[in-house]
Each structure stands twice: as C-alpha cells, then as structure tokens.
Backbone as numpy.savetxt, mean C-alpha at the origin, in Angstrom:
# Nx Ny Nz CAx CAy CAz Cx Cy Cz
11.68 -23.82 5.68 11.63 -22.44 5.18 10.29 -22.12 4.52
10.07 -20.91 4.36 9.29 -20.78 3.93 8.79 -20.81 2.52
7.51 -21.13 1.81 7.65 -21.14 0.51 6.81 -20.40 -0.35
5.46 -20.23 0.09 4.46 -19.54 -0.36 3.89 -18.66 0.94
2.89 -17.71 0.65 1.89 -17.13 1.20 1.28 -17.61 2.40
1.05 -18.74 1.75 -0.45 -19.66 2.61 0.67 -20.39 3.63
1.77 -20.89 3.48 2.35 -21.43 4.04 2.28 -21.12 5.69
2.43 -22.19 6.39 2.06 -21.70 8.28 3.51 -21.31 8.43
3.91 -20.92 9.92 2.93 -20.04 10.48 2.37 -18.59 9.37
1.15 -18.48 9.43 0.72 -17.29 8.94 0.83 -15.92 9.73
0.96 -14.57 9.73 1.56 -13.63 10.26 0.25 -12.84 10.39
0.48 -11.98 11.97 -0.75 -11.11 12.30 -0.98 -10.36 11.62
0.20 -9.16 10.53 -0.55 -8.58 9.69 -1.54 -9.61 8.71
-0.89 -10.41 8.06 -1.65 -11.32 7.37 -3.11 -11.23 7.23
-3.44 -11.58 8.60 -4.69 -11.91 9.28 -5.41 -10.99 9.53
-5.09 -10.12 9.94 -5.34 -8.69 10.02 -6.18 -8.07 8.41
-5.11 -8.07 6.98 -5.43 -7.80 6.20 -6.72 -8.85 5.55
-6.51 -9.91 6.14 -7.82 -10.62 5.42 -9.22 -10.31 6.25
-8.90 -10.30 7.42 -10.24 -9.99 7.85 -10.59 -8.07 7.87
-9.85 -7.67 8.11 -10.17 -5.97 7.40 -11.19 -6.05 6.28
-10.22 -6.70 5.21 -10.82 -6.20 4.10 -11.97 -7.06 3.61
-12.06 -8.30 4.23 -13.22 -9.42 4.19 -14.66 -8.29 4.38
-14.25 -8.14 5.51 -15.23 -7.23 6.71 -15.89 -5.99 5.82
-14.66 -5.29 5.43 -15.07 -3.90 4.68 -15.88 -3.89 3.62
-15.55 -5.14 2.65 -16.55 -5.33 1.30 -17.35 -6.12 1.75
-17.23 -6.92 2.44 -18.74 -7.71 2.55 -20.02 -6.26 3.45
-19.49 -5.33 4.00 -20.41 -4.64 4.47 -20.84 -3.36 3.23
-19.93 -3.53 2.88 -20.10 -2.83 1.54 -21.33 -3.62 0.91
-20.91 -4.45 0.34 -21.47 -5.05 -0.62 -23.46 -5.03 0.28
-23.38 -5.17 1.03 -24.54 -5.97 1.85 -25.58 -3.96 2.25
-24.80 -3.07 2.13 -25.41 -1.90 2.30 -25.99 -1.53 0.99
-25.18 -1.84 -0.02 -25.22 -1.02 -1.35 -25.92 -1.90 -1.93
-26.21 -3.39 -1.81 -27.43 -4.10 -2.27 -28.91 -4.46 -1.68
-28.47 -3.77 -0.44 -29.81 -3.52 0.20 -30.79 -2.08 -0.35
-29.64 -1.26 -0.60 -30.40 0.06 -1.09 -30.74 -0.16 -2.46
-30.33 -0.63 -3.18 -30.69 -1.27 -4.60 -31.36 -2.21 -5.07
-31.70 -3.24 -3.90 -32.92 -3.36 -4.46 -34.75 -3.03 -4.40
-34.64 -1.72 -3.68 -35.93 -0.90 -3.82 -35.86 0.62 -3.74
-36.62 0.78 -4.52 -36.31 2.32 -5.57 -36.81 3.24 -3.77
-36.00 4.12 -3.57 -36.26 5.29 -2.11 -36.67 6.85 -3.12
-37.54 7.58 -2.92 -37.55 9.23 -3.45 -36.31 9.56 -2.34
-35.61 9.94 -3.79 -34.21 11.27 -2.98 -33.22 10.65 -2.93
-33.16 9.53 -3.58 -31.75 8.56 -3.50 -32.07 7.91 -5.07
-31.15 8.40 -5.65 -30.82 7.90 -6.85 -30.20 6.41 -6.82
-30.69 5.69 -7.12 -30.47 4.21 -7.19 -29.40 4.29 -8.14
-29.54 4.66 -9.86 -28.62 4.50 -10.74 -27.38 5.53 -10.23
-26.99 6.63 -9.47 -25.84 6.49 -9.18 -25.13 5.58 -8.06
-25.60 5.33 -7.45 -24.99 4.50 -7.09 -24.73 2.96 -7.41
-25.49 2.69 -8.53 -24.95 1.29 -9.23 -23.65 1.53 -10.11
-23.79 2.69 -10.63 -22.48 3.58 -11.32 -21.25 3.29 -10.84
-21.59 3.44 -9.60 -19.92 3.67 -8.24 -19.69 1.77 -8.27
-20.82 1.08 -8.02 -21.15 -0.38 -7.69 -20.29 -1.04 -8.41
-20.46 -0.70 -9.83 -20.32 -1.70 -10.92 -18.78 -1.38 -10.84
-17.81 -0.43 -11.19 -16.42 -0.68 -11.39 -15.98 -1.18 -9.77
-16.35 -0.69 -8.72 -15.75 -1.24 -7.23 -15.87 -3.33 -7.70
-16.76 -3.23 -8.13 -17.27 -5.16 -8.79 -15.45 -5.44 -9.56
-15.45 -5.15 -10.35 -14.26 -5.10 -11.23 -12.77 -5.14 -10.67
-12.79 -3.88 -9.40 -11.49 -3.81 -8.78 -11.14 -5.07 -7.60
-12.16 -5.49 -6.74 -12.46 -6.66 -6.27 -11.91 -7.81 -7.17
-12.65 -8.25 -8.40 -12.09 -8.99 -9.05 -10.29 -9.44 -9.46
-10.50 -8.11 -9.95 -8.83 -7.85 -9.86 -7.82 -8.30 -9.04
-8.29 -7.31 -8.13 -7.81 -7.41 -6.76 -7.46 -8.97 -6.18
-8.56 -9.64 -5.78 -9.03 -10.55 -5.25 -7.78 -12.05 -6.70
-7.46 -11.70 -7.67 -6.49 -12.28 -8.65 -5.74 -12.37 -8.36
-5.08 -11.49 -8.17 -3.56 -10.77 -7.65 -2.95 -11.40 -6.14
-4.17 -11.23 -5.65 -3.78 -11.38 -3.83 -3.95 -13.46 -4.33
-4.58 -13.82 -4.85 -4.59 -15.33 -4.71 -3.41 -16.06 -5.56
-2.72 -14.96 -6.83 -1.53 -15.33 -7.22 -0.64 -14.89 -6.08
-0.57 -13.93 -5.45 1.04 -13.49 -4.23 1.31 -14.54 -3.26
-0.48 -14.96 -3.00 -0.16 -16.08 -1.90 -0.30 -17.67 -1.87
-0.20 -17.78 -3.36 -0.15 -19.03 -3.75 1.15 -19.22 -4.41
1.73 -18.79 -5.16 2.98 -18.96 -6.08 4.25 -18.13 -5.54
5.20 -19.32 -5.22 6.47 -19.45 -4.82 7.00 -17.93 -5.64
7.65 -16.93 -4.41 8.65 -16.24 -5.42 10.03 -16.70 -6.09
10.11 -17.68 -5.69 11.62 -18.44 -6.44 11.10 -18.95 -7.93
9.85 -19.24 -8.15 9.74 -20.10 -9.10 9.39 -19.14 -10.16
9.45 -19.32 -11.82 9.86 -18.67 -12.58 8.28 -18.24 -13.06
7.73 -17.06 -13.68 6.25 -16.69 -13.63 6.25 -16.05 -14.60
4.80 -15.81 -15.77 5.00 -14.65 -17.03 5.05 -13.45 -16.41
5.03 -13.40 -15.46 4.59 -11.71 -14.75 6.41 -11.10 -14.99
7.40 -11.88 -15.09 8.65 -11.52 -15.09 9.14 -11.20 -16.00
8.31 -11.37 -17.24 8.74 -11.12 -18.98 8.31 -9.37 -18.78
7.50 -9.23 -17.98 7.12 -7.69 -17.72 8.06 -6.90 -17.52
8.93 -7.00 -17.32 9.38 -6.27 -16.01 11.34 -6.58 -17.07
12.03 -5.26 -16.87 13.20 -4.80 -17.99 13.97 -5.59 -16.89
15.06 -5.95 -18.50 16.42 -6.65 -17.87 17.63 -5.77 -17.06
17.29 -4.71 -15.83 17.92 -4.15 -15.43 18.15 -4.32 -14.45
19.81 -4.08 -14.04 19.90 -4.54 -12.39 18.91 -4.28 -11.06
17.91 -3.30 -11.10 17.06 -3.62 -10.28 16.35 -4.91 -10.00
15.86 -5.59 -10.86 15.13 -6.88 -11.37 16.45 -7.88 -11.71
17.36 -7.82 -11.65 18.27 -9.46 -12.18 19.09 -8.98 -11.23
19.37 -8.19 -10.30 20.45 -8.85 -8.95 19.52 -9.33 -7.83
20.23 -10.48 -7.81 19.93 -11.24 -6.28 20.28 -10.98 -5.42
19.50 -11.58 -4.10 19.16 -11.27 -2.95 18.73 -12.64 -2.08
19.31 -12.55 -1.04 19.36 -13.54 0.14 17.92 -13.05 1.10
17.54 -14.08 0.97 15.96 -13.61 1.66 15.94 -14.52 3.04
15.75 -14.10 4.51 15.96 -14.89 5.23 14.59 -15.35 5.52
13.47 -15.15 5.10 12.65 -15.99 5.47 12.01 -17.34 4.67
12.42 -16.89 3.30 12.16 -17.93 2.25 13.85 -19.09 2.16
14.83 -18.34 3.26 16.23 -18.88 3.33 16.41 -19.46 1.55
16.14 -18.40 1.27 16.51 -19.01 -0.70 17.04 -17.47 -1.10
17.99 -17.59 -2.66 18.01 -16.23 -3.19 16.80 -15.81 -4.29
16.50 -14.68 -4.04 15.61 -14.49 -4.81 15.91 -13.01 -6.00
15.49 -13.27 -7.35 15.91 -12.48 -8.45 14.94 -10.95 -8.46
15.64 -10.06 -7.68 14.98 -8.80 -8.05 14.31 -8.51 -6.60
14.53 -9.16 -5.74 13.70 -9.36 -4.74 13.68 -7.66 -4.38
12.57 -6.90 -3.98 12.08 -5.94 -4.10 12.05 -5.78 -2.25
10.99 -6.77 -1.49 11.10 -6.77 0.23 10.20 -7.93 0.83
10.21 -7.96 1.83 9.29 -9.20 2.34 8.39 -8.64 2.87
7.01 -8.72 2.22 5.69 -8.33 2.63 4.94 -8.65 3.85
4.93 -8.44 4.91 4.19 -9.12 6.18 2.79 -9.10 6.17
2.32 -8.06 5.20 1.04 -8.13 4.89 0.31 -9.40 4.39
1.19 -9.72 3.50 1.19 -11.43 2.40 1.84 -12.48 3.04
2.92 -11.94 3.51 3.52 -13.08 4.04 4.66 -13.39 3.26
4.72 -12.87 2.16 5.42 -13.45 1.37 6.60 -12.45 0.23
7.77 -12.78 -0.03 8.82 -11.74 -0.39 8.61 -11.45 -1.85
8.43 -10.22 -1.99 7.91 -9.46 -3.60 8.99 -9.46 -4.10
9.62 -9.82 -5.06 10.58 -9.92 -6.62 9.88 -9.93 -7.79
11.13 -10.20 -8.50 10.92 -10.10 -9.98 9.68 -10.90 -10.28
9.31 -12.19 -9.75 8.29 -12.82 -10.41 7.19 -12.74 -9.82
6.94 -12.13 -8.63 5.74 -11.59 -8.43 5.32 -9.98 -8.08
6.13 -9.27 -8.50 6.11 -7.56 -8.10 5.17 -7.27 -9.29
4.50 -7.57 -10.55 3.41 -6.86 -11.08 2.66 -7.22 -10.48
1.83 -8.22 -10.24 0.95 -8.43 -9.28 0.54 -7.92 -8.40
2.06 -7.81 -7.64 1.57 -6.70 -6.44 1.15 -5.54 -6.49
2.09 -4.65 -7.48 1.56 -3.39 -7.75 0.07 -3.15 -8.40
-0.03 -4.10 -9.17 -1.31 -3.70 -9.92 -2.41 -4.23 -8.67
-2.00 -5.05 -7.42 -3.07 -5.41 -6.34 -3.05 -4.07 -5.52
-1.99 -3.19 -5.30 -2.01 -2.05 -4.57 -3.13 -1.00 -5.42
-2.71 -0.82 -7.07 -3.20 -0.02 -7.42 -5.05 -0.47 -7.51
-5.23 -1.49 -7.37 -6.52 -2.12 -7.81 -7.75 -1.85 -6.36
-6.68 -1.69 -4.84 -7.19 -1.64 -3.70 -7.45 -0.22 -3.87
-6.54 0.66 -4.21 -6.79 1.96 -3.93 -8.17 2.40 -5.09
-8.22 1.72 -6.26 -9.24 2.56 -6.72 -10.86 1.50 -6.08
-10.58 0.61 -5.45 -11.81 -0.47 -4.66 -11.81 0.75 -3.91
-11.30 1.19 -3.10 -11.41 1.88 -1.92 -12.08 3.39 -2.09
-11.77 4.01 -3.05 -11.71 5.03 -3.39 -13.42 5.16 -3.95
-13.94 4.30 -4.37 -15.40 3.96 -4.82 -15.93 3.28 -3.91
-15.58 2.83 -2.96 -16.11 2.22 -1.60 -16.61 3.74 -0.54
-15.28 4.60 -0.66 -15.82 5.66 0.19 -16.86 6.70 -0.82
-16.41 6.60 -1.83 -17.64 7.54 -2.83 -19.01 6.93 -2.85
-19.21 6.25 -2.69 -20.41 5.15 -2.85 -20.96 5.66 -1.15
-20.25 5.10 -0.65 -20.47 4.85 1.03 -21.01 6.65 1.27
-20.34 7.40 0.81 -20.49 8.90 1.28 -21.47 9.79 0.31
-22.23 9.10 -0.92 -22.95 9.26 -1.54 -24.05 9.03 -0.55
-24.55 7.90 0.14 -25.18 7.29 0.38 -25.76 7.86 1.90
-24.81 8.69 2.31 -24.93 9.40 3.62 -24.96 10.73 3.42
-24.95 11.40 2.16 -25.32 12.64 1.67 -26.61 12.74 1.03
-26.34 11.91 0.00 -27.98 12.03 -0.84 -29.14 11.75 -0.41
-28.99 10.21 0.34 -29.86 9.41 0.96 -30.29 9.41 2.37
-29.65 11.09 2.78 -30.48 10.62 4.48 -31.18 10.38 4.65
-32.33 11.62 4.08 -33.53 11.67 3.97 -34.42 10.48 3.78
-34.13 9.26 3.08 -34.89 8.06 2.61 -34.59 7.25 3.43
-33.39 7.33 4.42 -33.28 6.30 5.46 -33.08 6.53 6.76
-33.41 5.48 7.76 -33.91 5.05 8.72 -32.50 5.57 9.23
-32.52 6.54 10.60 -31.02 7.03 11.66 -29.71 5.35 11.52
-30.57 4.31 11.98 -29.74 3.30 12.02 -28.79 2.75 10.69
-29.78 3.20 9.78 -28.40 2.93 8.92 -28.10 3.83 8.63
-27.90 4.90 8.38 -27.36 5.71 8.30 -25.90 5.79 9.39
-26.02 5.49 10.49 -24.96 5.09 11.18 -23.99 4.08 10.83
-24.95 3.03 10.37 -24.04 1.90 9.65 -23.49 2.02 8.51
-23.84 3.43 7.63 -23.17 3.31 6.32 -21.95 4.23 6.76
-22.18 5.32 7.95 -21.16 5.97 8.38 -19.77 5.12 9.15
-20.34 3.67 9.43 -19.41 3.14 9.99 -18.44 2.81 8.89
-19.24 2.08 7.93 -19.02 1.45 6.52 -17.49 2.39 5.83
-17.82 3.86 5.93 -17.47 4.82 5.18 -15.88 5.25 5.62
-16.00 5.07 7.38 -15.07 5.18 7.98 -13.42 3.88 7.63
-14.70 3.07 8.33 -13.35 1.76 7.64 -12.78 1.93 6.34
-13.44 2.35 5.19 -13.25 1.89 3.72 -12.03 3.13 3.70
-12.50 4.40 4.61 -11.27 5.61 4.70 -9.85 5.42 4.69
-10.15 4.21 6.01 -8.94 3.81 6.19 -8.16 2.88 5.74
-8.54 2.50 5.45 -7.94 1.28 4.42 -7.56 1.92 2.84
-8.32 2.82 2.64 -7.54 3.57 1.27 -6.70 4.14 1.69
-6.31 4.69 2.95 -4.97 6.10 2.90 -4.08 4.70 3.41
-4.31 3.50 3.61 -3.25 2.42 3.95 -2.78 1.48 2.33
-3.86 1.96 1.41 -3.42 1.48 0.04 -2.65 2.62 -0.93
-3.42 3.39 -0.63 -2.64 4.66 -1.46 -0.94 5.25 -0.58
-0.85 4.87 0.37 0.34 5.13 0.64 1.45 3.94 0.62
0.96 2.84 0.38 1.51 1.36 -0.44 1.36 1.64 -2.15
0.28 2.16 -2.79 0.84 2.61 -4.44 1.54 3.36 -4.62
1.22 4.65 -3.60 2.11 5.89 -4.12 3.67 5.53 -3.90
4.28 4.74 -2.93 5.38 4.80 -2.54 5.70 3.90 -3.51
5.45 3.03 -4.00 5.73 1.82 -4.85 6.21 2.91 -6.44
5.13 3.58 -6.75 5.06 4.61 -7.87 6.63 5.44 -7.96
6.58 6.41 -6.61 7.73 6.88 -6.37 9.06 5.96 -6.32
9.20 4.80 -5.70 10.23 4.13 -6.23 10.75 3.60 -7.81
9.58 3.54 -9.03 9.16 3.30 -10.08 10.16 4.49 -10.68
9.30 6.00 -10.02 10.32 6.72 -10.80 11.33 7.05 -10.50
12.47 6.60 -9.37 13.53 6.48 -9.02 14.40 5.41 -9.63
13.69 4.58 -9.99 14.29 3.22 -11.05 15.12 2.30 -9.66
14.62 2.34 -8.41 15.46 1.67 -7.24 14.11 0.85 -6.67
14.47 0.01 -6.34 13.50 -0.75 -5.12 13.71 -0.66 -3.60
12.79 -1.42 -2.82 12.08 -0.62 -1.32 14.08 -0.87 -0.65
14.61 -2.32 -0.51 15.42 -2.62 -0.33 16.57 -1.09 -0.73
16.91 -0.70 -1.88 17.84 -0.03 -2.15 17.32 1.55 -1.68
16.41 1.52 -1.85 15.81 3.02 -1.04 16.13 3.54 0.64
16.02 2.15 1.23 16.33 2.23 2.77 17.60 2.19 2.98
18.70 1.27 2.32 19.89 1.62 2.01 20.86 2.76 2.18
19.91 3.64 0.98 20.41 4.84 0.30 19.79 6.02 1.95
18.51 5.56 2.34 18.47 6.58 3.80 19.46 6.21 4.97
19.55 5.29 4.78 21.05 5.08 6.22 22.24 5.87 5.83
22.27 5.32 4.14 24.05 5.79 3.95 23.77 7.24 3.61
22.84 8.28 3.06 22.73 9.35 2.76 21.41 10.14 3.70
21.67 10.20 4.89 20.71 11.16 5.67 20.97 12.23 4.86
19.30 13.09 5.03 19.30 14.39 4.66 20.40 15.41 5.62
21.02 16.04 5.37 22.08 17.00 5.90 21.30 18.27 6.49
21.59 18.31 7.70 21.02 19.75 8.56 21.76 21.06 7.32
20.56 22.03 7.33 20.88 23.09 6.53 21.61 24.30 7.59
23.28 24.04 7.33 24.17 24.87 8.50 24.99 25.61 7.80
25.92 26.46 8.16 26.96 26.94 7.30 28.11 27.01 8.42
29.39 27.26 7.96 30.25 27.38 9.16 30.39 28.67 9.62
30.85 28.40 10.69 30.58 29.90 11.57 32.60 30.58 11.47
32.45 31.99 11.18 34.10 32.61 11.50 34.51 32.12 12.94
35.72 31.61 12.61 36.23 31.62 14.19 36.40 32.20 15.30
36.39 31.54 16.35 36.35 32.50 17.16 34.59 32.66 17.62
33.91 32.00 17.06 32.16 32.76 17.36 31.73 31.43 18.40
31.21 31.75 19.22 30.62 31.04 19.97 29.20 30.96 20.25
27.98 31.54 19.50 26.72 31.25 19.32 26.47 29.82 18.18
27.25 29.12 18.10 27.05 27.79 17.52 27.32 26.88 18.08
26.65 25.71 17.92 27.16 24.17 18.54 28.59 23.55 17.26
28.86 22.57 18.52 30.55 22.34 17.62 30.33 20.55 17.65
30.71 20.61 16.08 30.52 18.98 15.89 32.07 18.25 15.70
32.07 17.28 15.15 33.44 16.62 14.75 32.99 16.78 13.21
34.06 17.22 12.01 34.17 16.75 10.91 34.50 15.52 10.76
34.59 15.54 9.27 35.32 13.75 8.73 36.58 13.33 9.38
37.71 14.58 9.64 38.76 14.15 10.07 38.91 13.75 11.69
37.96 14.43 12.83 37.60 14.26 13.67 37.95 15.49 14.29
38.24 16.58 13.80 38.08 18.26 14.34 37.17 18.45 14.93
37.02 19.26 15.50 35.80 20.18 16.00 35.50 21.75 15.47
34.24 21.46 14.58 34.04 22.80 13.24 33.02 23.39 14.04
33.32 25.15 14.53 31.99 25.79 14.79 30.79 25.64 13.47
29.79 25.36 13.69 28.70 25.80 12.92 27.38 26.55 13.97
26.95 27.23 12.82 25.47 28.43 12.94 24.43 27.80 12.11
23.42 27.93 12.24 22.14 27.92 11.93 22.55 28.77 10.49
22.12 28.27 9.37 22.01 29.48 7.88 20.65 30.35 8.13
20.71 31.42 7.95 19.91 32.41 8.09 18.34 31.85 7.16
C-alpha cells in the first residue's frame, strides 16, 4: 500500500506538477535575473526586484509544504493537527483505498501529490495552495511588467521569451487559484471535498418548474416520488 508521496509508482499528474512548475520558476527566475543584473533606460530594475523578492518567499514556502505532503505519512500523527478544531469534519474516519489504511479527517486523495490530504496534513496543503497562488500571481506581474515597461530596452527575442514565461505562469495560477478558492469555499461551508461531492449526488440543484393545471399539454410529464406522472411547465 501506499505510504507517502514519494512512494512508487509515482502518478502522471505528479510528474506533470513537478516538472510544470520546476520549468515555470526556473525560467522565471533565469529572466528576472538576467534583467537585474544590468541597469536598461526604461526598465526600472527596482520594480521589479519589488515583485522578485516576495515571489523568493512564496517559493520558499511553497517548496516546505510540498516536501512535508510528500514526505510524511498521512496516518502518522503531525503538529499541523493541533491546528485544525475537534469537529466531526477532522475526527471522522475514512477508509482510503489507496493508502488501504483509515485515515482521521481525511479530506481526498490528491493525484497531484500522490498522496491523501487529512487531518494531519490539510494545513500544509492549504497554505501550499494559497502560497502557489500568490508565487503565481507575482510571477505573472513581474513577467507582464517586463513585457510592458521593458520593450523598449529589449531585444524581440526575449521579449518573446518573457511572453512565453508569462503565459505558463497564467496558467498555472487559474490552476492554483481554483484549488485555493475551492478549498476556501469548502472552509466556509465547514464540510470537506469528500462530503461536498456527496451532498451533489444526493442533492442536485432542482430544475426551476411549477406544476401545470390539468389537463394542459404544453409541458413534459415526469414521474413524482410516488411514481405518478405530474404535468409540469417551464416557471415564467
């Protein structure tokens, strides 16, 4: 079974996410220290060390988080769990079939990581979601600084390359910010990913219908609960 992150087989998202984001900051990093270290007229060097210096920070972060998810067992007991309230979201268990263990609070199994988010590793995660989205978010400000302010001082070719730069970093934020935001929105629902998908099987949104007087035949006819057949109309 499985036990950690790193554990084989490793999974194509997996792989996927390491070399994405390998790719994205190292080209980052390698554009934005090339322009910094010689002063261009028409490109402000100090803003863009501005953008530089906290993207440095979220990396760090970041780069914490992702080496605790995929190193440390979610079965095994972690301070990240003293975080996190004694409420049945977090203390009912859950049968995890890929770690074939139960796990406390278990939240879902990440294919990104590889590895199933619970109680003892779900701050981590969130604060690695929230830590990507603001990397990202100063990756494209930086990157799109750099292709606004700085045409003028640089050469067509990079300028293409920071547009490439700018593109990737795009995408990879609307793929983090829609991993925080949803995480957020479950936060203020007080439910996890598990009980959310649940709650959409057993409670589809309901077509907005009303019943039609009998006798009318411009409506389609369904079965009720009892197994009738109820005209309904479209509500105005």
């Amino acid at each position: 079974p499985r036990v950690r992150g790193f554990d084989r087989p490793l999974s194509a998202n997996q792989l996927w996410s390491w070399v994405g984001n390998a790719a994205a900051t190292a080209a980052f990093y390698a554009i934005t220290a090339w322009l910094l270290i010689e002063d261009r007229p028409r490109c402000s060097e100090a803003t863009l060390a501005y953008l530089v210096a906290p993207h440095v920070v979220c990396v760090a972060v970041g780069l914490a988080c992702w080496l605790f998810l995929e190193t440390h067992a979610p079965t095994e007991p972690s301070c990240f769990a003293k975080m996190l309230p004694e409420t049945p979201r977090w203390t009912k268990t859950r049968y995890c079939r890929e770690h074939k263990a139960v796990i406390a609070g278990l939240d879902h199994f990440c294919t990104w990581l590889n590895v199933a988010i619970g109680r003892q590793n779900y701050p981590p995660f969130f604060t690695l979601a929230a830590a990507g989205c603001a990397q990202y978010a100063l990756h494209v400000a930086a990157t799109g600084f750099v292709l606004v302010a700085c045409r003028e001082a640089l050469p067509t070719w990079v300028l293409v390359v920071d547009a490439v730069v700018l593109i990737a970093g795009l995408a990879i934020l609307v793929a983090y910010a829609a991993l925080f935001g949803f995480h957020a929105y479950l936060a203020v629902l007080g439910i996890g990913t598990y009980d959310w998908i649940l709650d959409q099987r057993a409670d589809p949104a309901p077509a907005r219908t009303e019943m039609a007087p009998r006798g009318a035949t411009n409506g389609a006819r369904v079965a009720n609960g009892n197994g009738h057949a109820t005209d309904i109309v479209p509500a105005p």
